[in-house]
Amino acid sequence: MLRPRANDPSVLILTSLADGPKHGHALAKDIQGFAGASLGPGTLYGAITRLEERGLIEPLAADDRRRPYRITAAGRDTLAQALAEMRRVTEVGQARLALGPVGLS
Amino acid sequence: MTRRRDPATLLRWYPPAWRDRYGDEFVACVEDTLGETGARLTARMQVSIACAGLRERALRAGLAGDQLPPDGRVRAGALLVLCAWAAFVVAGVAFSKLSEQFDTAVPAAARALPWGAFRAVQIVAVVATVAVMIGVLLAVPAFWRFIRGGGWAAISGHVARATVATVAVLATTVGLVAWAHSLSFGQRNGGDGPFELAFLAWALLVATTLGLWTVAGVAVGRRLVLTPGILTAQAALAGVVTAAMTTMTIAVAIWWTAMATRAPWFLHGTATGSSGSAFEPRLAATMAIMLGAVIAASYGTIRAARSWHDLRAAQ
């Protein structure tokens, strides 16, 4: 189970892989581009290790030393669940903001 | 701050199995990251990678996360307490040396508190040693099965290194004792530079030997097949040892405070009746080791206790 947080490295990696396989550095660049989050190699590979252990991503044949990863079917399901949870929180937040600020009397 | 460092050297922070699986691509990723900006490895990046590597080691050892099953996590917690105990023993021996003949330095009327604290350390040390010995004895049948099952090859290197160090300790002890007999009390206690240096080297050798036996013990402990009953006992004993270490650390702190207020001259080795700072660097280092060991052991005990609940729930 992923933590349904937009800045969780696992969510970011699965989101990045949702449109096709990428190797480590390409993942970091893509994530920087769409989320503005800078994942260092240590954090990135820690998350890759956990995702692979859980069968949410899988390695492809290495190109030189750079090994691409792709999201698995289980990874897509898990990402969809995490995004749905985040969407629920987003909708609640937006609905409450629409009510306008409430001051304490 | 930047340093010229080969990114591949950072892999040493990671466990060997992880390096085999991810090492090449990880180094390529670091090189790509650096190559893009033409930057060198910054200290921050090195620390970040070191922390990630240590976390990976902790995960694989069962000291963090839930990668290992509950029994592996109970075992990991108990083994961490064993390691903390080994460090505590080194500090305890140092305390024993630093407090040698303290009672003669304290006026009789003011002796009760430091003496009581010192006795508490001695008594609780015996309790903790007995708990550790029981833990070891409980694992003997599993160890015997492990050896009969061909496990010796996996631990022979660790045992050989520890044995060689033990022989070296015995040989140097004989030499040191012979040397000490030719010296006066004052010379044996800091009055003779070469002897002091030799004693320090011997103490380091003893600490290293204890460390090597602990590593061998952990290597064995990680490979034993223990029943839930034995694991339960090990978790309980880990709690006893941690409580004992905590008590001893508090007792040493009380002893230090009592000596600082009643006989500060003993702490800095000046004439009886003189005043001075209560700070003694060797005692401070000893306390730091004790505190570090207590923190590590507390983490190990909590880890073992929580995992034991998971183990019970899974049965």
PDB file of N, CA, C and O in Angstrom, chain A residues 23-25 28-29 40-46 48-50 52-54 59 65-69, chain B residues 14 18 21-22 24-33 36 45 48-49 52 56 59-60 66-67:
ATOM      1  N   HIS A  23      14.809   4.877 -17.047  1.00  0.00           N
ATOM      2  CA  HIS A  23      15.873   4.482 -16.104  1.00  0.00           C
ATOM      3  C   HIS A  23      15.985   5.529 -15.006  1.00  0.00           C
ATOM      4  O   HIS A  23      15.283   6.566 -15.034  1.00  0.00           O
ATOM      5  N   GLY A  24      16.870   5.302 -14.041  1.00  0.00           N
ATOM      6  CA  GLY A  24      16.952   6.125 -12.836  1.00  0.00           C
ATOM      7  C   GLY A  24      17.028   7.620 -13.080  1.00  0.00           C
ATOM      8  O   GLY A  24      16.205   8.392 -12.567  1.00  0.00           O
ATOM      9  N   HIS A  25      18.009   8.041 -13.868  1.00  0.00           N
ATOM     10  CA  HIS A  25      18.193   9.484 -14.054  1.00  0.00           C
ATOM     11  C   HIS A  25      17.025  10.100 -14.824  1.00  0.00           C
ATOM     12  O   HIS A  25      16.597  11.226 -14.519  1.00  0.00           O
ATOM     13  N   ALA A  28      14.267  10.728 -12.435  1.00  0.00           N
ATOM     14  CA  ALA A  28      14.497  11.905 -11.592  1.00  0.00           C
ATOM     15  C   ALA A  28      14.200  13.190 -12.356  1.00  0.00           C
ATOM     16  O   ALA A  28      13.586  14.123 -11.820  1.00  0.00           O
ATOM     17  N   LYS A  29      14.634  13.233 -13.638  1.00  0.00           N
ATOM     18  CA  LYS A  29      14.396  14.438 -14.449  1.00  0.00           C
ATOM     19  C   LYS A  29      12.907  14.644 -14.713  1.00  0.00           C
ATOM     20  O   LYS A  29      12.382  15.764 -14.628  1.00  0.00           O
ATOM     21  N   GLY A  40      17.077  12.730  -4.906  1.00  0.00           N
ATOM     22  CA  GLY A  40      18.478  12.337  -5.018  1.00  0.00           C
ATOM     23  C   GLY A  40      18.577  10.854  -5.330  1.00  0.00           C
ATOM     24  O   GLY A  40      17.609  10.109  -5.134  1.00  0.00           O
ATOM     25  N   PRO A  41      19.755  10.408  -5.796  1.00  0.00           N
ATOM     26  CA  PRO A  41      19.910   8.978  -6.149  1.00  0.00           C
ATOM     27  C   PRO A  41      19.595   8.034  -4.989  1.00  0.00           C
ATOM     28  O   PRO A  41      19.026   6.964  -5.208  1.00  0.00           O
ATOM     29  N   GLY A  42      19.957   8.420  -3.755  1.00  0.00           N
ATOM     30  CA  GLY A  42      19.695   7.548  -2.606  1.00  0.00           C
ATOM     31  C   GLY A  42      18.213   7.341  -2.379  1.00  0.00           C
ATOM     32  O   GLY A  42      17.736   6.214  -2.234  1.00  0.00           O
ATOM     33  N   THR A  43      17.467   8.440  -2.378  1.00  0.00           N
ATOM     34  CA  THR A  43      16.008   8.358  -2.173  1.00  0.00           C
ATOM     35  C   THR A  43      15.354   7.623  -3.332  1.00  0.00           C
ATOM     36  O   THR A  43      14.475   6.768  -3.144  1.00  0.00           O
ATOM     37  N   LEU A  44      15.797   7.968  -4.552  1.00  0.00           N
ATOM     38  CA  LEU A  44      15.210   7.375  -5.752  1.00  0.00           C
ATOM     39  C   LEU A  44      15.372   5.849  -5.747  1.00  0.00           C
ATOM     40  O   LEU A  44      14.392   5.104  -5.918  1.00  0.00           O
ATOM     41  N   TYR A  45      16.602   5.397  -5.492  1.00  0.00           N
ATOM     42  CA  TYR A  45      16.826   3.950  -5.555  1.00  0.00           C
ATOM     43  C   TYR A  45      16.270   3.212  -4.338  1.00  0.00           C
ATOM     44  O   TYR A  45      15.975   2.020  -4.422  1.00  0.00           O
ATOM     45  N   GLY A  46      16.116   3.926  -3.207  1.00  0.00           N
ATOM     46  CA  GLY A  46      15.430   3.309  -2.068  1.00  0.00           C
ATOM     47  C   GLY A  46      13.994   2.982  -2.453  1.00  0.00           C
ATOM     48  O   GLY A  46      13.488   1.881  -2.200  1.00  0.00           O
ATOM     49  N   ILE A  48      12.779   2.744  -5.578  1.00  0.00           N
ATOM     50  CA  ILE A  48      12.769   1.746  -6.661  1.00  0.00           C
ATOM     51  C   ILE A  48      12.880   0.334  -6.074  1.00  0.00           C
ATOM     52  O   ILE A  48      12.174  -0.596  -6.484  1.00  0.00           O
ATOM     53  N   THR A  49      13.779   0.184  -5.092  1.00  0.00           N
ATOM     54  CA  THR A  49      13.969  -1.130  -4.449  1.00  0.00           C
ATOM     55  C   THR A  49      12.669  -1.633  -3.840  1.00  0.00           C
ATOM     56  O   THR A  49      12.267  -2.787  -4.046  1.00  0.00           O
ATOM     57  N   ARG A  50      11.992  -0.742  -3.072  1.00  0.00           N
ATOM     58  CA  ARG A  50      10.746  -1.159  -2.403  1.00  0.00           C
ATOM     59  C   ARG A  50       9.674  -1.495  -3.446  1.00  0.00           C
ATOM     60  O   ARG A  50       8.938  -2.475  -3.302  1.00  0.00           O
ATOM     61  N   GLU A  52      10.018  -2.491  -6.513  1.00  0.00           N
ATOM     62  CA  GLU A  52      10.320  -3.755  -7.211  1.00  0.00           C
ATOM     63  C   GLU A  52      10.031  -4.953  -6.308  1.00  0.00           C
ATOM     64  O   GLU A  52       9.470  -5.963  -6.754  1.00  0.00           O
ATOM     65  N   GLU A  53      10.380  -4.817  -5.014  1.00  0.00           N
ATOM     66  CA  GLU A  53      10.111  -5.913  -4.061  1.00  0.00           C
ATOM     67  C   GLU A  53       8.614  -6.202  -3.974  1.00  0.00           C
ATOM     68  O   GLU A  53       8.207  -7.343  -3.794  1.00  0.00           O
ATOM     69  N   ARG A  54       7.795  -5.161  -4.085  1.00  0.00           N
ATOM     70  CA  ARG A  54       6.342  -5.339  -3.980  1.00  0.00           C
ATOM     71  C   ARG A  54       5.704  -5.693  -5.315  1.00  0.00           C
ATOM     72  O   ARG A  54       4.473  -5.823  -5.395  1.00  0.00           O
ATOM     73  N   PRO A  59      12.112  -4.533 -13.729  1.00  0.00           N
ATOM     74  CA  PRO A  59      13.249  -4.063 -14.518  1.00  0.00           C
ATOM     75  C   PRO A  59      13.194  -4.619 -15.942  1.00  0.00           C
ATOM     76  O   PRO A  59      12.678  -5.717 -16.165  1.00  0.00           O
ATOM     77  N   ARG A  65      24.844   0.579 -18.565  1.00  0.00           N
ATOM     78  CA  ARG A  65      24.615   0.333 -17.132  1.00  0.00           C
ATOM     79  C   ARG A  65      23.252   0.857 -16.700  1.00  0.00           C
ATOM     80  O   ARG A  65      22.867   0.691 -15.546  1.00  0.00           O
ATOM     81  N   ARG A  66      22.551   1.531 -17.603  1.00  0.00           N
ATOM     82  CA  ARG A  66      21.285   2.168 -17.232  1.00  0.00           C
ATOM     83  C   ARG A  66      20.128   1.193 -17.446  1.00  0.00           C
ATOM     84  O   ARG A  66      19.850   0.820 -18.582  1.00  0.00           O
ATOM     85  N   ARG A  67      19.490   0.817 -16.335  1.00  0.00           N
ATOM     86  CA  ARG A  67      18.412  -0.178 -16.428  1.00  0.00           C
ATOM     87  C   ARG A  67      17.053   0.516 -16.340  1.00  0.00           C
ATOM     88  O   ARG A  67      16.742   1.139 -15.320  1.00  0.00           O
ATOM     89  N   PRO A  68      16.250   0.403 -17.410  1.00  0.00           N
ATOM     90  CA  PRO A  68      14.912   1.015 -17.331  1.00  0.00           C
ATOM     91  C   PRO A  68      13.953   0.149 -16.504  1.00  0.00           C
ATOM     92  O   PRO A  68      14.156  -1.056 -16.359  1.00  0.00           O
ATOM     93  N   TYR A  69      12.932   0.793 -15.995  1.00  0.00           N
ATOM     94  CA  TYR A  69      11.877   0.103 -15.245  1.00  0.00           C
ATOM     95  C   TYR A  69      10.540   0.422 -15.878  1.00  0.00           C
ATOM     96  O   TYR A  69      10.355   1.492 -16.469  1.00  0.00           O
TER      97      TYR A  69
ATOM     98  N   TYR B  14      26.008   0.528   1.255  1.00  0.00           N
ATOM     99  CA  TYR B  14      24.878  -0.382   0.997  1.00  0.00           C
ATOM    100  C   TYR B  14      25.263  -1.829   1.303  1.00  0.00           C
ATOM    101  O   TYR B  14      26.441  -2.187   1.224  1.00  0.00           O
ATOM    102  N   TRP B  18      22.486  -5.751  -2.131  1.00  0.00           N
ATOM    103  CA  TRP B  18      21.921  -4.578  -2.836  1.00  0.00           C
ATOM    104  C   TRP B  18      22.915  -4.084  -3.880  1.00  0.00           C
ATOM    105  O   TRP B  18      22.539  -3.744  -5.004  1.00  0.00           O
ATOM    106  N   ARG B  21      22.835  -6.146  -6.967  1.00  0.00           N
ATOM    107  CA  ARG B  21      21.633  -5.976  -7.782  1.00  0.00           C
ATOM    108  C   ARG B  21      21.536  -4.591  -8.427  1.00  0.00           C
ATOM    109  O   ARG B  21      21.188  -4.439  -9.592  1.00  0.00           O
ATOM    110  N   TYR B  22      21.806  -3.550  -7.635  1.00  0.00           N
ATOM    111  CA  TYR B  22      21.542  -2.182  -8.112  1.00  0.00           C
ATOM    112  C   TYR B  22      22.817  -1.336  -8.308  1.00  0.00           C
ATOM    113  O   TYR B  22      22.716  -0.205  -8.790  1.00  0.00           O
ATOM    114  N   ASP B  24      25.593  -1.045 -10.267  1.00  0.00           N
ATOM    115  CA  ASP B  24      26.008  -0.432 -11.537  1.00  0.00           C
ATOM    116  C   ASP B  24      25.060   0.680 -11.958  1.00  0.00           C
ATOM    117  O   ASP B  24      25.483   1.776 -12.319  1.00  0.00           O
ATOM    118  N   GLU B  25      23.768   0.392 -11.931  1.00  0.00           N
ATOM    119  CA  GLU B  25      22.803   1.394 -12.400  1.00  0.00           C
ATOM    120  C   GLU B  25      22.727   2.571 -11.447  1.00  0.00           C
ATOM    121  O   GLU B  25      22.503   3.717 -11.862  1.00  0.00           O
ATOM    122  N   PHE B  26      22.952   2.309 -10.147  1.00  0.00           N
ATOM    123  CA  PHE B  26      22.948   3.395  -9.170  1.00  0.00           C
ATOM    124  C   PHE B  26      24.110   4.352  -9.435  1.00  0.00           C
ATOM    125  O   PHE B  26      23.926   5.574  -9.463  1.00  0.00           O
ATOM    126  N   VAL B  27      25.298   3.782  -9.670  1.00  0.00           N
ATOM    127  CA  VAL B  27      26.469   4.621  -9.956  1.00  0.00           C
ATOM    128  C   VAL B  27      26.242   5.400 -11.248  1.00  0.00           C
ATOM    129  O   VAL B  27      26.569   6.596 -11.338  1.00  0.00           O
ATOM    130  N   ALA B  28      25.660   4.741 -12.261  1.00  0.00           N
ATOM    131  CA  ALA B  28      25.353   5.433 -13.525  1.00  0.00           C
ATOM    132  C   ALA B  28      24.401   6.597 -13.276  1.00  0.00           C
ATOM    133  O   ALA B  28      24.564   7.683 -13.861  1.00  0.00           O
ATOM    134  N   CYS B  29      23.424   6.391 -12.392  1.00  0.00           N
ATOM    135  CA  CYS B  29      22.458   7.454 -12.081  1.00  0.00           C
ATOM    136  C   CYS B  29      23.160   8.636 -11.397  1.00  0.00           C
ATOM    137  O   CYS B  29      22.903   9.796 -11.728  1.00  0.00           O
ATOM    138  N   VAL B  30      24.060   8.318 -10.465  1.00  0.00           N
ATOM    139  CA  VAL B  30      24.796   9.400  -9.783  1.00  0.00           C
ATOM    140  C   VAL B  30      25.651  10.149 -10.799  1.00  0.00           C
ATOM    141  O   VAL B  30      25.679  11.394 -10.817  1.00  0.00           O
ATOM    142  N   GLU B  31      26.333   9.408 -11.675  1.00  0.00           N
ATOM    143  CA  GLU B  31      27.193  10.052 -12.681  1.00  0.00           C
ATOM    144  C   GLU B  31      26.369  10.906 -13.630  1.00  0.00           C
ATOM    145  O   GLU B  31      26.783  12.010 -13.998  1.00  0.00           O
ATOM    146  N   ASP B  32      25.203  10.414 -14.035  1.00  0.00           N
ATOM    147  CA  ASP B  32      24.329  11.201 -14.922  1.00  0.00           C
ATOM    148  C   ASP B  32      23.894  12.488 -14.229  1.00  0.00           C
ATOM    149  O   ASP B  32      23.848  13.551 -14.841  1.00  0.00           O
ATOM    150  N   THR B  33      23.540  12.359 -12.947  1.00  0.00           N
ATOM    151  CA  THR B  33      23.090  13.533 -12.179  1.00  0.00           C
ATOM    152  C   THR B  33      24.205  14.575 -12.102  1.00  0.00           C
ATOM    153  O   THR B  33      23.967  15.769 -12.298  1.00  0.00           O
ATOM    154  N   GLU B  36      25.238  16.162 -15.731  1.00  0.00           N
ATOM    155  CA  GLU B  36      24.328  17.135 -16.320  1.00  0.00           C
ATOM    156  C   GLU B  36      24.666  18.567 -15.908  1.00  0.00           C
ATOM    157  O   GLU B  36      24.552  19.505 -16.690  1.00  0.00           O
ATOM    158  N   MET B  45      25.140  15.532  -0.723  1.00  0.00           N
ATOM    159  CA  MET B  45      24.747  14.370  -1.532  1.00  0.00           C
ATOM    160  C   MET B  45      25.355  13.084  -0.948  1.00  0.00           C
ATOM    161  O   MET B  45      24.704  12.035  -0.897  1.00  0.00           O
ATOM    162  N   SER B  48      23.443  12.135   2.102  1.00  0.00           N
ATOM    163  CA  SER B  48      22.133  11.607   1.718  1.00  0.00           C
ATOM    164  C   SER B  48      22.252  10.153   1.243  1.00  0.00           C
ATOM    165  O   SER B  48      21.450   9.293   1.630  1.00  0.00           O
ATOM    166  N   ILE B  49      23.275   9.895   0.419  1.00  0.00           N
ATOM    167  CA  ILE B  49      23.470   8.525  -0.092  1.00  0.00           C
ATOM    168  C   ILE B  49      23.886   7.592   1.049  1.00  0.00           C
ATOM    169  O   ILE B  49      23.416   6.451   1.138  1.00  0.00           O
ATOM    170  N   ALA B  52      20.851   6.730   2.977  1.00  0.00           N
ATOM    171  CA  ALA B  52      20.012   5.783   2.229  1.00  0.00           C
ATOM    172  C   ALA B  52      20.616   4.380   2.296  1.00  0.00           C
ATOM    173  O   ALA B  52      19.895   3.383   2.438  1.00  0.00           O
ATOM    174  N   GLU B  56      19.056   1.049   4.012  1.00  0.00           N
ATOM    175  CA  GLU B  56      18.913  -0.224   3.287  1.00  0.00           C
ATOM    176  C   GLU B  56      19.478  -1.378   4.118  1.00  0.00           C
ATOM    177  O   GLU B  56      18.893  -2.468   4.190  1.00  0.00           O
ATOM    178  N   LEU B  59      17.018  -2.107   6.892  1.00  0.00           N
ATOM    179  CA  LEU B  59      15.842  -2.818   6.375  1.00  0.00           C
ATOM    180  C   LEU B  59      16.153  -4.290   6.182  1.00  0.00           C
ATOM    181  O   LEU B  59      15.382  -5.173   6.561  1.00  0.00           O
ATOM    182  N   ARG B  60      17.310  -4.556   5.588  1.00  0.00           N
ATOM    183  CA  ARG B  60      17.659  -5.961   5.294  1.00  0.00           C
ATOM    184  C   ARG B  60      18.030  -6.736   6.548  1.00  0.00           C
ATOM    185  O   ARG B  60      17.923  -7.956   6.588  1.00  0.00           O
ATOM    186  N   ASP B  66       9.212  -3.600   7.326  1.00  0.00           N
ATOM    187  CA  ASP B  66       8.610  -4.912   7.568  1.00  0.00           C
ATOM    188  C   ASP B  66       8.975  -5.899   6.454  1.00  0.00           C
ATOM    189  O   ASP B  66       8.211  -6.786   6.111  1.00  0.00           O
ATOM    190  N   GLN B  67      10.179  -5.700   5.892  1.00  0.00           N
ATOM    191  CA  GLN B  67      10.637  -6.622   4.842  1.00  0.00           C
ATOM    192  C   GLN B  67      10.820  -8.039   5.384  1.00  0.00           C
ATOM    193  O   GLN B  67      10.515  -9.008   4.701  1.00  0.00           O
TER     194      GLN B  67
END
